[in-house]
Amino acid sequence: MSFRTLTRRVLTAAAVATTVALTAAGCGAITNGNAADASGGFHLAEYIQKRVDGGEKLRIKLSYHDPSLAFATPIREGMEKAGTELGADVQLIGPTGGDAAKQVAELQTLIQQQAVDGLAVSSASSDALKPVIAQAYEAGIPIISFNTDNPGSKQMGFVGQDLAASGTSEAKQLRTALGDTASGKVVVFSLDTGAGWSNDRFGGFKKGMEGSGLEVVGPVNVGNEPNAAYNTVDSTMSGQSGVVAIAGLDCCSTTAAAKWVQQSGNAGTITMVGFDLLPQTAEFITQGVVTFTISQNPSEQGYQAVKVLADFLKKGTKISGVDTGAQIIDAKNLSDATVEG
């Protein structure tokens, strides 16, 4: 056993204790699947160890659940920046359209062909990816989650936003914008209400709305096709009365709902809030259609996902979670924010 391998085993075990402490402190987004490994720790694959010892360029791949989404652009930029700085061969992969089965098949091929030295995965369905995460881990491939967490899996860490906490932040900021005495309906939209990230964020949102005089409606699924999403918002809103606010849980539902607010003449009447800072969202903030949005810093997610894996392989640095935060962006700080996409 080489010194690097021994170091990684010791550090990975230490990461378990660190993660348990963080979870107990309420930092639920950071998890470490190593605790579930009965063998006592992670064992780096021999072919990866040889590549590291030989000074070969690390092959690190980030599997995103739908690279066609605009949100993937800044992730790729951050990933490529880290690859350049750290001397790693990086690539953003994944199925167009968010097909979990295709994502799993692609990852299984990489594992079987020993074509990757480190993996970071973002899944639309955490349950679908748990088995393949376990396959990578047991094959000796360092694997983490980014952007969307996979709690209960054998991931070695998570890089991204605390989703439940971000949902709570959105609700509390919305309540501040509406005022303490506000009453009425808040309609919530999501591009995929069945996804784990959506459930986590909506759960946080509901928690943040507790004790208010506001009625939460939804979440309503809109999908990620712009025209279909807009039509769903339009049909949903036509059946509602007494709506004082709309909340998007992601980039695409936010832009679709904001477009409806603008085109229906409800800007200034219905408070619109959401997530992510696509160019369209930035424009809606400038126009006064969107009151605020919450950025999860996707560029930093791409960068840190690569760095965590590269540092583990090259330096034996323990893998732990990185919270990329929740930045509230409104008209006052928009000029200082990074547009996503």
CSV table of N, CA and C in Angstrom, one decimal, residues 188-195 197-198 218-224 228-229 232-233 235-236 250 253:
chain,number,residue,atom,x,y,z
A,188,VAL,N,-46.7,28.7,-6.0
A,188,VAL,CA,-45.3,28.2,-6.2
A,188,VAL,C,-45.2,27.3,-7.4
A,189,PHE,N,-44.2,27.6,-8.2
A,189,PHE,CA,-43.9,26.8,-9.4
A,189,PHE,C,-42.5,26.1,-9.4
A,190,SER,N,-42.4,25.0,-10.0
A,190,SER,CA,-41.2,24.3,-10.1
A,190,SER,C,-41.1,23.6,-11.5
A,191,LEU,N,-39.9,23.5,-12.0
A,191,LEU,CA,-39.7,22.8,-13.3
A,191,LEU,C,-39.8,21.3,-13.2
A,192,ASP,N,-39.7,20.8,-12.0
A,192,ASP,CA,-39.8,19.3,-11.7
A,192,ASP,C,-40.1,19.1,-10.3
A,193,THR,N,-41.4,19.0,-10.0
A,193,THR,CA,-41.9,18.8,-8.6
A,193,THR,C,-41.5,17.5,-8.1
A,194,GLY,N,-41.2,16.5,-8.9
A,194,GLY,CA,-40.8,15.2,-8.4
A,194,GLY,C,-39.4,15.0,-8.1
A,195,ALA,N,-38.6,16.0,-8.4
A,195,ALA,CA,-37.1,16.0,-8.1
A,195,ALA,C,-36.8,16.2,-6.6
A,197,TRP,N,-34.3,17.8,-5.3
A,197,TRP,CA,-33.9,19.2,-5.0
A,197,TRP,C,-35.2,20.1,-4.8
A,198,SER,N,-36.2,19.8,-5.7
A,198,SER,CA,-37.4,20.6,-5.6
A,198,SER,C,-38.2,20.4,-4.3
A,218,GLY,N,-49.5,25.0,-4.4
A,218,GLY,CA,-48.5,24.3,-5.2
A,218,GLY,C,-47.7,23.4,-4.4
A,219,PRO,N,-46.5,23.0,-4.9
A,219,PRO,CA,-45.9,23.5,-6.1
A,219,PRO,C,-46.6,23.0,-7.4
A,220,VAL,N,-46.6,23.8,-8.4
A,220,VAL,CA,-47.1,23.4,-9.7
A,220,VAL,C,-46.0,23.1,-10.7
A,221,ASN,N,-46.0,21.9,-11.3
A,221,ASN,CA,-45.0,21.5,-12.2
A,221,ASN,C,-45.1,22.2,-13.6
A,222,VAL,N,-44.0,22.8,-14.1
A,222,VAL,CA,-44.1,23.5,-15.4
A,222,VAL,C,-43.2,22.8,-16.4
A,223,GLY,N,-42.3,22.0,-16.0
A,223,GLY,CA,-41.3,21.5,-17.0
A,223,GLY,C,-40.3,22.5,-17.4
A,224,ASN,N,-39.3,22.1,-18.3
A,224,ASN,CA,-38.3,23.0,-18.7
A,224,ASN,C,-38.3,23.5,-20.1
A,228,ALA,N,-44.2,25.7,-23.0
A,228,ALA,CA,-45.0,24.9,-22.2
A,228,ALA,C,-45.1,25.4,-20.8
A,229,ALA,N,-44.0,25.8,-20.3
A,229,ALA,CA,-43.9,26.3,-18.9
A,229,ALA,C,-44.8,27.6,-18.8
A,232,THR,N,-48.4,26.7,-18.8
A,232,THR,CA,-48.9,26.1,-17.5
A,232,THR,C,-49.1,27.1,-16.5
A,233,VAL,N,-48.2,28.1,-16.4
A,233,VAL,CA,-48.4,29.2,-15.5
A,233,VAL,C,-49.7,30.0,-15.8
A,235,SER,N,-52.4,29.0,-17.4
A,235,SER,CA,-53.6,28.2,-17.1
A,235,SER,C,-53.8,28.1,-15.5
A,236,THR,N,-52.7,28.0,-14.8
A,236,THR,CA,-52.8,27.9,-13.3
A,236,THR,C,-53.3,29.2,-12.8
A,250,ASP,N,-36.7,27.6,-9.1
A,250,ASP,CA,-35.6,27.3,-10.0
A,250,ASP,C,-35.5,28.3,-11.1
A,253,SER,N,-38.8,28.0,-14.0
A,253,SER,CA,-40.1,28.3,-13.5
A,253,SER,C,-40.2,29.8,-13.1
